[in-house]
mmCIF file of C-alpha atoms in Angstrom:
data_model
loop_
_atom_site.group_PDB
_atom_site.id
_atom_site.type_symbol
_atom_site.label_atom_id
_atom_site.label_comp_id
_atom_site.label_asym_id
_atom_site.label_seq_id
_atom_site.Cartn_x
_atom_site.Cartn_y
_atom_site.Cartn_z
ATOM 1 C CA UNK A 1 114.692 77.030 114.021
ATOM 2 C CA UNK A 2 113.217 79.669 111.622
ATOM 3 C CA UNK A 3 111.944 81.995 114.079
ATOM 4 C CA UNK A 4 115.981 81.658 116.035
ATOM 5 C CA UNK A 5 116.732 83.008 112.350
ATOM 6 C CA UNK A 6 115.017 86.151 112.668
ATOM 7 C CA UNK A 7 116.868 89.194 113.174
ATOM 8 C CA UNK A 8 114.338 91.345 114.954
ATOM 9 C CA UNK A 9 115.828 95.105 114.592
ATOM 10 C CA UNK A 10 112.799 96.601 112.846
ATOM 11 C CA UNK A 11 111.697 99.562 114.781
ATOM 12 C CA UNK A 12 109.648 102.717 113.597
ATOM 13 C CA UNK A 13 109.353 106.321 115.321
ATOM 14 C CA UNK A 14 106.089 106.458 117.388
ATOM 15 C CA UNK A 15 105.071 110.081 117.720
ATOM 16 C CA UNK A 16 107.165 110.799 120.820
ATOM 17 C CA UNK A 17 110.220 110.256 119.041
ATOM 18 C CA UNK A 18 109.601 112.556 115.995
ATOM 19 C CA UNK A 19 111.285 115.928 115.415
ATOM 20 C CA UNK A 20 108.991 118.199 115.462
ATOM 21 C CA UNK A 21 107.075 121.268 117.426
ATOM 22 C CA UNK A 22 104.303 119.958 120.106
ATOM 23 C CA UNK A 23 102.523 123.854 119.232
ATOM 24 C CA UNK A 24 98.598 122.865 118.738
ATOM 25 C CA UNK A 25 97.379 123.203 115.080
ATOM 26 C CA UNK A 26 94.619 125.013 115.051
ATOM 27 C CA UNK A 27 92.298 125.842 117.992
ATOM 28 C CA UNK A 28 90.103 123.167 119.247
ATOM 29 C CA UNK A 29 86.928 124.262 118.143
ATOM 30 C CA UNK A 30 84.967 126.272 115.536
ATOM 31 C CA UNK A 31 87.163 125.484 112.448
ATOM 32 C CA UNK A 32 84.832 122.519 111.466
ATOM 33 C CA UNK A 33 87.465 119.695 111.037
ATOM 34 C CA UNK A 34 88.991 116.884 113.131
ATOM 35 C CA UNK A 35 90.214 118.377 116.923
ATOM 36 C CA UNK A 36 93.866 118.146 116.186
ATOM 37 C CA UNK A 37 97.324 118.464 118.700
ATOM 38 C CA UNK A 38 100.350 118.779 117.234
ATOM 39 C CA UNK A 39 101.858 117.818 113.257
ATOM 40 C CA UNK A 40 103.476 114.401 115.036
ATOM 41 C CA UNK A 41 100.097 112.894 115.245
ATOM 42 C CA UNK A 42 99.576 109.929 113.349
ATOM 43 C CA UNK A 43 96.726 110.742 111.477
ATOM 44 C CA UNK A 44 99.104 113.225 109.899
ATOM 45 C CA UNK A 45 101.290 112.878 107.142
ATOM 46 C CA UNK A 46 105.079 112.027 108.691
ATOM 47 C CA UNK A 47 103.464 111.644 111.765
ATOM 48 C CA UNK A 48 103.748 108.675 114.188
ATOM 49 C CA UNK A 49 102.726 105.337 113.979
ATOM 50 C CA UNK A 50 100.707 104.253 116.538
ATOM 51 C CA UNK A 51 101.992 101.372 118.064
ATOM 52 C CA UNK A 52 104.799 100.129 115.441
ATOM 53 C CA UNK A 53 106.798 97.519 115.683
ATOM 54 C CA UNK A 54 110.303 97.362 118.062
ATOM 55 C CA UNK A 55 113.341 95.383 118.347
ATOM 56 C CA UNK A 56 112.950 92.235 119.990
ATOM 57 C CA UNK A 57 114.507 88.843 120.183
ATOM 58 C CA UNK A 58 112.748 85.893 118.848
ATOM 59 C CA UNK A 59 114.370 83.119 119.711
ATOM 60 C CA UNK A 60 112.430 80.257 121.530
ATOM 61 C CA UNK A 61 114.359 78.019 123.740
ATOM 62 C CA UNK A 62 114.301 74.044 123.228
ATOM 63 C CA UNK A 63 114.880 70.980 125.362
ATOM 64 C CA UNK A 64 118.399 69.449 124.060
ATOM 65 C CA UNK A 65 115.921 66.253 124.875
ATOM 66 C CA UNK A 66 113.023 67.772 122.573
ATOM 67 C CA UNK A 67 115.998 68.741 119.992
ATOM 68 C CA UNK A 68 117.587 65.470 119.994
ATOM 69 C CA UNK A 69 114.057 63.526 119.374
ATOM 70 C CA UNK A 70 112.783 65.908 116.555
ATOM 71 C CA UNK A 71 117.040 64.961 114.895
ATOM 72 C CA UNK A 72 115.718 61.331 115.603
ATOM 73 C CA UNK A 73 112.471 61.580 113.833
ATOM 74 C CA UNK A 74 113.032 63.543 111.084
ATOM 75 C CA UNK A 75 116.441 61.131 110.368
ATOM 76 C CA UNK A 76 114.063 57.902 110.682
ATOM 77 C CA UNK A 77 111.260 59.278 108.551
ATOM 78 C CA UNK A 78 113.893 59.795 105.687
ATOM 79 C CA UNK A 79 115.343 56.139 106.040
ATOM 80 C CA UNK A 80 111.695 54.982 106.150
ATOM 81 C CA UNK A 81 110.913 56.719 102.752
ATOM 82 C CA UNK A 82 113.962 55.878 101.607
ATOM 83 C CA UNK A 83 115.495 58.943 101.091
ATOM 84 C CA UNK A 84 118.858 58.246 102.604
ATOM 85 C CA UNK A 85 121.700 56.881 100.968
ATOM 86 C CA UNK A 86 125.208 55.966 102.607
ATOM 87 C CA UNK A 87 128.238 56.068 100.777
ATOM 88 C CA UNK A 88 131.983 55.432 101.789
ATOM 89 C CA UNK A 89 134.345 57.683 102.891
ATOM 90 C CA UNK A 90 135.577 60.333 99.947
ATOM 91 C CA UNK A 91 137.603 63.545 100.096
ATOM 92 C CA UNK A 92 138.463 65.420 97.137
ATOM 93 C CA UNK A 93 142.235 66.332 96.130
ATOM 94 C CA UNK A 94 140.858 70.114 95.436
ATOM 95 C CA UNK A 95 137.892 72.139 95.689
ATOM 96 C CA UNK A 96 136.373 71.465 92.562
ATOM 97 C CA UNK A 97 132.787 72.037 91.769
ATOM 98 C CA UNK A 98 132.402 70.307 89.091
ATOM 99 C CA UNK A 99 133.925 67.185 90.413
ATOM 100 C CA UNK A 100 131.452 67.508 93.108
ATOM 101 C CA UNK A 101 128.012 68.085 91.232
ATOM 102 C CA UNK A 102 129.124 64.935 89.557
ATOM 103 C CA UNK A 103 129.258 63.029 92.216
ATOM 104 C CA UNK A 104 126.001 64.117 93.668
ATOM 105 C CA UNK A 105 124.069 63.528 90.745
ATOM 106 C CA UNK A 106 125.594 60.546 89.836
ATOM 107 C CA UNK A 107 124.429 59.106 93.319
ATOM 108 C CA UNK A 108 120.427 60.906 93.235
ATOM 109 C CA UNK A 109 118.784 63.058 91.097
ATOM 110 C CA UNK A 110 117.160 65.242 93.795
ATOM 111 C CA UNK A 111 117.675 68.987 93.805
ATOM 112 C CA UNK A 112 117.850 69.718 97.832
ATOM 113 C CA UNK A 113 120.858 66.972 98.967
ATOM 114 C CA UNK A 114 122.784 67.236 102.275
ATOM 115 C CA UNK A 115 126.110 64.987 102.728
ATOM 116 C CA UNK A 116 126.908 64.302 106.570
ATOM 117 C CA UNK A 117 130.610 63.879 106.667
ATOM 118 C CA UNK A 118 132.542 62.377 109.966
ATOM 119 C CA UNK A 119 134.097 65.389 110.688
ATOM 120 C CA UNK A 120 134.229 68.828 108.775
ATOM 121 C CA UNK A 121 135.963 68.700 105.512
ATOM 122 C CA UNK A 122 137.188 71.859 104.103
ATOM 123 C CA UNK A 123 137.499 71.064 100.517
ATOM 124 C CA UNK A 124 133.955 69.676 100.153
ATOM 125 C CA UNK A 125 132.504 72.563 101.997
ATOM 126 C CA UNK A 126 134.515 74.830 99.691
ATOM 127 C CA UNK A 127 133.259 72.912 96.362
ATOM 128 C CA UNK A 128 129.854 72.362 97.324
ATOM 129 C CA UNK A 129 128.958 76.070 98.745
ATOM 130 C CA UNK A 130 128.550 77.622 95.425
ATOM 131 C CA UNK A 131 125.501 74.524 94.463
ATOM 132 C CA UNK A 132 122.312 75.839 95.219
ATOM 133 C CA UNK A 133 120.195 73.866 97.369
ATOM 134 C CA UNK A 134 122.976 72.045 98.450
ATOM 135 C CA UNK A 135 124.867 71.378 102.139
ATOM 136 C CA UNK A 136 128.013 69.558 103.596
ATOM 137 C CA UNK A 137 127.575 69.061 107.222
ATOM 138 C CA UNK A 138 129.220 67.140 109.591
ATOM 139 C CA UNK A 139 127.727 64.522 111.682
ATOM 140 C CA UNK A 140 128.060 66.986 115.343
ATOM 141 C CA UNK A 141 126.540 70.105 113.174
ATOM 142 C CA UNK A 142 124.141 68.955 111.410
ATOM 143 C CA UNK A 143 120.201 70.396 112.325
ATOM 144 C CA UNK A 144 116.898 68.626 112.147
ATOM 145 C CA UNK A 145 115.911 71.787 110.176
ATOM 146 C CA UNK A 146 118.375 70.486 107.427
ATOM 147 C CA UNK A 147 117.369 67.532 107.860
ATOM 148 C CA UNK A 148 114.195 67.936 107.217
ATOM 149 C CA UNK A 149 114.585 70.492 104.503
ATOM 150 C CA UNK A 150 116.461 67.749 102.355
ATOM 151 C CA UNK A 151 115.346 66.010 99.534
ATOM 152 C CA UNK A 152 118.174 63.473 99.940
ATOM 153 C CA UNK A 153 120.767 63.132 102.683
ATOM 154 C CA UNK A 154 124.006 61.397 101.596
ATOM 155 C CA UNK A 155 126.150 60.041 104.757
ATOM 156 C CA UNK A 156 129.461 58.870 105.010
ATOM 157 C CA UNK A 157 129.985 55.693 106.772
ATOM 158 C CA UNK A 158 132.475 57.013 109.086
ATOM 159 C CA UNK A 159 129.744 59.517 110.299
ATOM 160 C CA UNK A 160 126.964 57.534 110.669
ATOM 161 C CA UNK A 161 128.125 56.551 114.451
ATOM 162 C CA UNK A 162 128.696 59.875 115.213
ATOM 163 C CA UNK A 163 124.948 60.942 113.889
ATOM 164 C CA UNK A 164 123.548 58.020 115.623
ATOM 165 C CA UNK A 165 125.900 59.444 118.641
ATOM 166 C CA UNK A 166 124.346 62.851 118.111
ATOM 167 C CA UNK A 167 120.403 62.026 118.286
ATOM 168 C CA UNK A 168 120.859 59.617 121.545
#
């Protein structure tokens, strides 16, 4: 999941791709240094670097089979340590914050929660996105990277089909 998060757009000049003169230096022998071509070589100052890195993609394909088992796993390893807790259905009139920090750590006291939701609720995505170290998800998007990543995961009851749905 991590390395599907890298970017992968760092690139540096090699010495082909410098500006720059190809003249020689200095003559090849008889000065008593280092042979040396022309001022792109990387031994130089601004010269090239040998072999830097390019753009490339990093992502790393999955089995949705493989995917599915690691959701399963990492969802029954947090019920076995009992680090899930399931809750009723709640929506908030307004995206508050504050109403929703209160809720949260009225339920657990662990810093990293994620709440799985039935279906993706607006107004507690918009109050919990400015807690750090803290996710709404619903039960089709959430990861096993989350997941696993969570201290505690707080589930609806309406979504807990749907989760069970989604790691089949």
């Amino acid at each position: 999941y991590l390395a599907n998060q890298r970017q992968g757009t760092h690139k540096t000049k090699e010495r082909g791709e410098i500006k720059g003169s190809t003249r020689k230096i200095k003559r090849q022998k008889g000065t008593g240094t280092a042979r040396a071509g022309d001022i792109k070589n990387p031994i130089f100052r601004s010269g090239g670097r040998i072999f830097g890195p390019r753009p490339r993609d990093y992502t790393q394909q999955m089995n949705k089979k493989v995917r599915r088992l690691a959701r399963r796993s990492a969802l029954s390893s947090k019920v076995a340590g009992g680090n899930v807790l399931i809750v009723e259905d709640f929506t908030l009139e307004a995206p508050k914050t504050a109403e929703y920090a209160g809720i949260v750590s009225k339920l657990t006291d662990a810093t990293k929660t994620i709440m799985v939701t039935s279906e993706v609720d607006k107004v507690l995505h918009l109050s919990s996105r400015n807690l750090p170290k803290t996710k709404v998800s619903s039960a089709t998007d959430v990861n096993t990277y989350d997941l696993l990543n969570a201290n505690t995961i707080i589930i609806q009851e309406g979504a807990i089909a749907a989760l069970v749905d989604n790691c089949k």
